[in-house]
Short mmCIF file of C-alpha atoms and ligand atoms in Angstrom, two decimals:
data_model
loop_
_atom_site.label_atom_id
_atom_site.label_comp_id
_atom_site.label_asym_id
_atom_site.label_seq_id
_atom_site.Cartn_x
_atom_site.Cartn_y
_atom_site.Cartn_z
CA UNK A 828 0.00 0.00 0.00
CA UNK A 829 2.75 2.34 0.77
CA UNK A 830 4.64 1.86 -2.35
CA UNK A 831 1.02 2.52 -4.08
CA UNK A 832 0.54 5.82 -2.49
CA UNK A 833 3.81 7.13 -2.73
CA UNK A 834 3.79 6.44 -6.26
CA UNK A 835 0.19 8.44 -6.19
CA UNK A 836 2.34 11.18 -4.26
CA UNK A 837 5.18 11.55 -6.34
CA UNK A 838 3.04 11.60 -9.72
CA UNK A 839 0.81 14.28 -8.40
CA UNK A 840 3.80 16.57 -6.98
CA UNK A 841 5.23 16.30 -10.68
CA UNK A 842 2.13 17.48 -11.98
CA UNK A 843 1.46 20.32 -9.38
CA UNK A 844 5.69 21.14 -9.72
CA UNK A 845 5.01 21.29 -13.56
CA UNK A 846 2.09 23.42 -13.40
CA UNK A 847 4.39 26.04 -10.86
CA UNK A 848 7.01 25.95 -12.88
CA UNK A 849 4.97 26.84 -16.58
CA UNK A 850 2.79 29.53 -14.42
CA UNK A 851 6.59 31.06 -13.06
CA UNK A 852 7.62 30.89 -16.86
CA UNK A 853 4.30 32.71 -18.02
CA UNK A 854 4.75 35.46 -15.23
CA UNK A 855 8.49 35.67 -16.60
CA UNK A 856 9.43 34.83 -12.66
CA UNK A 857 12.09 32.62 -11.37
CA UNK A 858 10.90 29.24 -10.08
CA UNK A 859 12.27 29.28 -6.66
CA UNK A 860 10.45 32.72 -6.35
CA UNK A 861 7.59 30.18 -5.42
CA UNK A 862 7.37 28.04 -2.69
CA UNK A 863 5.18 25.04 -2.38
CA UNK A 864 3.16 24.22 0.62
CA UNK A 865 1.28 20.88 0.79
CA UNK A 866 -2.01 21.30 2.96
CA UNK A 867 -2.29 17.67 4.60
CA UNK A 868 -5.30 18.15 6.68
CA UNK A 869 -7.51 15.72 7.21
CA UNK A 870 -5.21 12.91 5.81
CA UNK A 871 -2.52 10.82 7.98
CA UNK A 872 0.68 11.28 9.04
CA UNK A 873 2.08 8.62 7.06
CA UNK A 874 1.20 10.49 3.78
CA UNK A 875 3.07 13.42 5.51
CA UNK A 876 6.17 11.11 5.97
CA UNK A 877 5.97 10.05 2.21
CA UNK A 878 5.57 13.63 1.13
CA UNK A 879 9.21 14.53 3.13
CA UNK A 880 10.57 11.95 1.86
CA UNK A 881 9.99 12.80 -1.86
CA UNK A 882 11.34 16.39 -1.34
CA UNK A 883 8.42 18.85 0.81
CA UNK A 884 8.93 20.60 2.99
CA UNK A 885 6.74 22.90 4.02
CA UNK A 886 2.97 21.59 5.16
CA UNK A 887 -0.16 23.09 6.50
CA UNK A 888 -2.99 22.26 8.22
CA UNK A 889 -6.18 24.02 9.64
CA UNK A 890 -7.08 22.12 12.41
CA UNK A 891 -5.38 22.06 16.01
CA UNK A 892 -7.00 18.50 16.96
CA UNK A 893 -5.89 16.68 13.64
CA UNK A 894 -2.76 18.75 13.26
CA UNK A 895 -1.03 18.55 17.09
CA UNK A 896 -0.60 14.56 17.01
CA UNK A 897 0.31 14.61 13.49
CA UNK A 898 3.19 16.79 13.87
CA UNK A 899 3.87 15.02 16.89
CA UNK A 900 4.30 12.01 14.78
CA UNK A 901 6.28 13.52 12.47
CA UNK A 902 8.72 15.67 14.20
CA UNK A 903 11.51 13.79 13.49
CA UNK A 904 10.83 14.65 9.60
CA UNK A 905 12.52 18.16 8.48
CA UNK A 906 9.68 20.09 7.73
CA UNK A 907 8.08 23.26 8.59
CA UNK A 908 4.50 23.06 9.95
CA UNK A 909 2.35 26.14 8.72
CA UNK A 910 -1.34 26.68 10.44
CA UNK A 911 -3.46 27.92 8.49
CA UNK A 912 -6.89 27.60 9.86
CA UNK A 913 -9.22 29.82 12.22
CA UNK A 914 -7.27 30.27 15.25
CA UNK A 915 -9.32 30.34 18.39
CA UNK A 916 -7.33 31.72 21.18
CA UNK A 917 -7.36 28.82 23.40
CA UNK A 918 -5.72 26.25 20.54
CA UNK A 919 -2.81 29.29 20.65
CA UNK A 920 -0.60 27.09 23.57
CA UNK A 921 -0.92 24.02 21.57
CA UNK A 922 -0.31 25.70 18.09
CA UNK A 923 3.00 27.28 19.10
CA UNK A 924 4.21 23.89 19.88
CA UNK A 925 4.36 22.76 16.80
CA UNK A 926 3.88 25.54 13.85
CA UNK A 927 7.15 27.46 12.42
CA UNK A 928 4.27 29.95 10.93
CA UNK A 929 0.86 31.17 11.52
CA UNK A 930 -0.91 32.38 8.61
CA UNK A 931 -4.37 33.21 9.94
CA UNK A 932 -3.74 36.36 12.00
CA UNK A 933 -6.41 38.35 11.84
CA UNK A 934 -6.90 39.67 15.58
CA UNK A 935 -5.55 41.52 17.90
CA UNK A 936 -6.15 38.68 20.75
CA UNK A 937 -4.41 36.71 18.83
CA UNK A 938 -1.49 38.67 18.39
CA UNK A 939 -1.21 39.23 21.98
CA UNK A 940 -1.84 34.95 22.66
CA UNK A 941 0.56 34.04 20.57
CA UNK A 942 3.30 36.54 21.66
CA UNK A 943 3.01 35.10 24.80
CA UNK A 944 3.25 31.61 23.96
CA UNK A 945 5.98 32.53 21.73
CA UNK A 946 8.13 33.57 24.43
CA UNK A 947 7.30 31.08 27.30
CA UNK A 948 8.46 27.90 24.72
CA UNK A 949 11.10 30.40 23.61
CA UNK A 950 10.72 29.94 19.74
CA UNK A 951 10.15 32.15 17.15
CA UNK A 952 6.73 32.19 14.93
CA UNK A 953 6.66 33.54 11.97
CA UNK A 954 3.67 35.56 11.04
CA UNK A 955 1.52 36.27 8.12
CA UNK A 956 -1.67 38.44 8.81
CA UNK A 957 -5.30 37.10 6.94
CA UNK A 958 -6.64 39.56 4.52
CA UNK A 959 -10.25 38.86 3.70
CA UNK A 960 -11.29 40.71 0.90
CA UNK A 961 -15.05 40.16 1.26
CA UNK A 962 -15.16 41.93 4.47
CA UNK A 963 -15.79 45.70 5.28
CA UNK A 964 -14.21 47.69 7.78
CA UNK A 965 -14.48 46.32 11.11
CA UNK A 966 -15.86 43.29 10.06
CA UNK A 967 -14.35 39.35 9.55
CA UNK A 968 -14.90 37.22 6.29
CA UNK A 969 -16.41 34.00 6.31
CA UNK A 970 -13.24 32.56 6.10
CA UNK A 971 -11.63 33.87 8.47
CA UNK A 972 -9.18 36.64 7.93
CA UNK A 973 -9.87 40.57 8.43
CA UNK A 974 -10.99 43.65 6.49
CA UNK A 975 -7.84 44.94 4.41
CA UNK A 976 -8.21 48.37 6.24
CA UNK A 977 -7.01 46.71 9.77
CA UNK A 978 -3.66 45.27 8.55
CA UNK A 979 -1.25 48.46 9.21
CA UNK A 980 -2.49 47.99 12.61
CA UNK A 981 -2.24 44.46 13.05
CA UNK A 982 1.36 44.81 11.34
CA UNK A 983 2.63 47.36 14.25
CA UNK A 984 1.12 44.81 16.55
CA UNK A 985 3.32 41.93 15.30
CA UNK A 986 6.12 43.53 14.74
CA UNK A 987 6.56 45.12 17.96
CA UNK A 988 5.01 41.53 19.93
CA UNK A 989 7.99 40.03 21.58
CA UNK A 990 8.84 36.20 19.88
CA UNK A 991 7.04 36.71 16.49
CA UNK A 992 8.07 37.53 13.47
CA UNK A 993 6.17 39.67 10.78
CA UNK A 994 6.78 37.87 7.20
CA UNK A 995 3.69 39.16 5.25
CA UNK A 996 0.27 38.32 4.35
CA UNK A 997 -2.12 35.58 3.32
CA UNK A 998 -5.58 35.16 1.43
CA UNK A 999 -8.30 32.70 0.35
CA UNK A 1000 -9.82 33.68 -2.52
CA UNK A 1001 -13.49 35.09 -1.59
CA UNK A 1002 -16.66 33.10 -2.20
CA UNK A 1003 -19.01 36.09 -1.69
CA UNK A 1004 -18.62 39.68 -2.67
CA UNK A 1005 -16.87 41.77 -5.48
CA UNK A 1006 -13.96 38.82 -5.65
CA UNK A 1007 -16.30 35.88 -5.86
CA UNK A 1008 -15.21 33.93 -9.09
CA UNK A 1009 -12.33 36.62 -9.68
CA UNK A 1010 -9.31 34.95 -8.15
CA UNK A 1011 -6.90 37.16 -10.18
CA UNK A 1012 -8.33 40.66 -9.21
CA UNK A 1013 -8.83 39.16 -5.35
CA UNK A 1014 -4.76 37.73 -5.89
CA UNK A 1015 -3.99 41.58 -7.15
CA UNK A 1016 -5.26 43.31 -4.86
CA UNK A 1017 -3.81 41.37 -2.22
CA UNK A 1018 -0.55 41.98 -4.15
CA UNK A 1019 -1.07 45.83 -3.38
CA UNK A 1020 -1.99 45.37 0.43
CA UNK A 1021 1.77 43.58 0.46
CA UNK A 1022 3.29 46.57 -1.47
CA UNK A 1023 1.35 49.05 0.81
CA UNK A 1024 2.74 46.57 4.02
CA UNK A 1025 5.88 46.76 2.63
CA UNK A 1026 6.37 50.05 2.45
CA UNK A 1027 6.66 50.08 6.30
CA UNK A 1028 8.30 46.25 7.20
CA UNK A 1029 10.39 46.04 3.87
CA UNK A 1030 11.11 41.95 5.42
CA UNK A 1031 7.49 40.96 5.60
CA UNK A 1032 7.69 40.13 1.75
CA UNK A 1033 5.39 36.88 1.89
CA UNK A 1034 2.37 36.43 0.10
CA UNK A 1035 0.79 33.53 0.26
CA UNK A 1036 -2.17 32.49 -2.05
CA UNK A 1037 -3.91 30.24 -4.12
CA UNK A 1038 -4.74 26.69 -4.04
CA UNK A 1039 -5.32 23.80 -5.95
CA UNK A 1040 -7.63 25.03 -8.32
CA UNK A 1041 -6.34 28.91 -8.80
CA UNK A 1042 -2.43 28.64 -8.52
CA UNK A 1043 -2.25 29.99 -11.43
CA UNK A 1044 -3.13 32.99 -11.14
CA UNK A 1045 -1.64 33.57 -7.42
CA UNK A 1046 1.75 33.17 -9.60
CA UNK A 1047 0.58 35.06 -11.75
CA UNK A 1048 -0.12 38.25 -9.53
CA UNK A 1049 2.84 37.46 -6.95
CA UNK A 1050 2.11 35.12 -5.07
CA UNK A 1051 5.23 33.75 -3.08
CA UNK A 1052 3.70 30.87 -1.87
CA UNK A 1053 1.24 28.60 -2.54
CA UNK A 1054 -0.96 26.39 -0.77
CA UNK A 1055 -1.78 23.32 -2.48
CA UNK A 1056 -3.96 20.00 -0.75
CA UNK A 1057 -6.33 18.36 -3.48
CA UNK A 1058 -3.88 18.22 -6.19
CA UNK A 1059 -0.94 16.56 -4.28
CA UNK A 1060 -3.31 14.29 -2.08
CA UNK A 1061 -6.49 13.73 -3.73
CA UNK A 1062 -10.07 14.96 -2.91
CA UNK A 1063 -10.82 15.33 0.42
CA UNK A 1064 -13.26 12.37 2.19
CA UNK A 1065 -14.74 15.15 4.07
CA UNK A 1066 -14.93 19.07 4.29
CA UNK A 1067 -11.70 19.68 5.79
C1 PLP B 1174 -7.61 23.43 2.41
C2 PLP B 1174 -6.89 24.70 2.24
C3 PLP B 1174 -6.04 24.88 1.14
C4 PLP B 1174 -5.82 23.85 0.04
O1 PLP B 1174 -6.97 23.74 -0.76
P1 PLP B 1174 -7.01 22.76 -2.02
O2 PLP B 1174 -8.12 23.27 -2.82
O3 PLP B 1174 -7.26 21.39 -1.47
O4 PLP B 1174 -5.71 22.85 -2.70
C5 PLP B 1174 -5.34 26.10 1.05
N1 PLP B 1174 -5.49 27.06 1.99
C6 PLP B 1174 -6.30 26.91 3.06
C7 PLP B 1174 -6.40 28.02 4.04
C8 PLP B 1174 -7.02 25.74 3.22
O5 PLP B 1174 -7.83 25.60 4.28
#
């Protein structure tokens, strides 16, 4: 069975490196201006030990109760474990165990958890704030994340938070609103929220965005990394 699935594995990383590396060459970008990060959620840590092995790694996953054992499991394995689900403040202890990089800030609260945590295990996290761009001032998308218009304020936050590091920002592509079905615009005008971001922490030069089905044009617009589950692992059994 293993020898089955990591033959699954390695074919689908060929096809997901092959479609990064044409979308770099459209954008006239370098390839290792793109970074690829396999979302494993909701499948097992021995596809996460097969997925090291063939040359990841970075991973992700959304959810503190699958992720915390799995990268217990696996933390012999050299990898760097990236959450990027909602983050509810009382996961933040357990999170910081295990996660070289947050990618769902989108809160004060959290900002101020996570500092803490980050200096009682004394590690560093790295940081990338949420944008949702289907929400209005004040407000939260769906998804998670937070209304472009709070991230200068959630940047000073991070960057002056003792233990965490500020390394950019992150999106889903909208469902709902003025980006739903336009994953290029939403990927550009996250693109200017980094330059804007930039402008004041010239290091926090991630961008991460798009998945399986819209990689293309996070490349496309800028993205520096990607987030890809479906297309390396298969279709989910559940919503995940
Ligand atoms: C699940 C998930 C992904 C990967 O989605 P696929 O469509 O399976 O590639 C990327 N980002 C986040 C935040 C996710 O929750």
């Amino acid at each position: 069975m293993t020898d089955v699935r990591r033959a699954q594995l390695s074919d689908n990383l060929a096809r997901v490196e092959d479609r990064i590396a044409a979308a770099c060459a459209a954008a006239g970008r370098a390839r290792d201006e793109v970074t690829l990060i396999v979302v494993t959620k909701t499948y097992p840590a021995s596809d996460v030990r097969l997925l090291a092995e063939l040359g990841v790694r970075h991973v992700a996953e959304n959810r503190d109760q699958d992720a915390a054992p799995k990268a217990a499991e696996c933390a012999d394995l050299p990898l760097t474990w990236h959450f990027v689900g909602q983050l509810q403040t009382n996961k933040v202890r357990s999170v910081a165990r295990y996660a070289g990089m947050v990618q769902s800030i989108d809160r004060l609260r959290l900002v101020t958890a996570l500092s803490k945590e980050a200096v009682r295990t004394e590690r560093e996290l790295g940081c990338l704030i949420q944008v949702a761009l289907d929400a209005e001032s004040g407000q939260q998308g769906d998804r998670g994340g937070t209304a472009p218009d709070a991230v200068p304020a959630l940047a000073e936050a991070i960057a002056g938070a003792q233990g965490l590091r500020l390394d950019g920002v992150m999106t889903v592509a909208p469902l709902s609103g003025p980006y739903a079905g336009r994953q290029l615009a939403a990927f550009e005008r996250l693109m200017e929220i980094s330059t804007d971001l930039r402008a004041t922490h010239p290091a926090a030069n991630m961008v991460s965005a798009g998945m399986s089905a819209d990689l293309e044009d996070a490349i496309r617009a800028g993205a520096t990394h990607v987030r890809v589950g479906t297309a390396v692992l298969g279709v989910r059994p559940r919503l995940g």
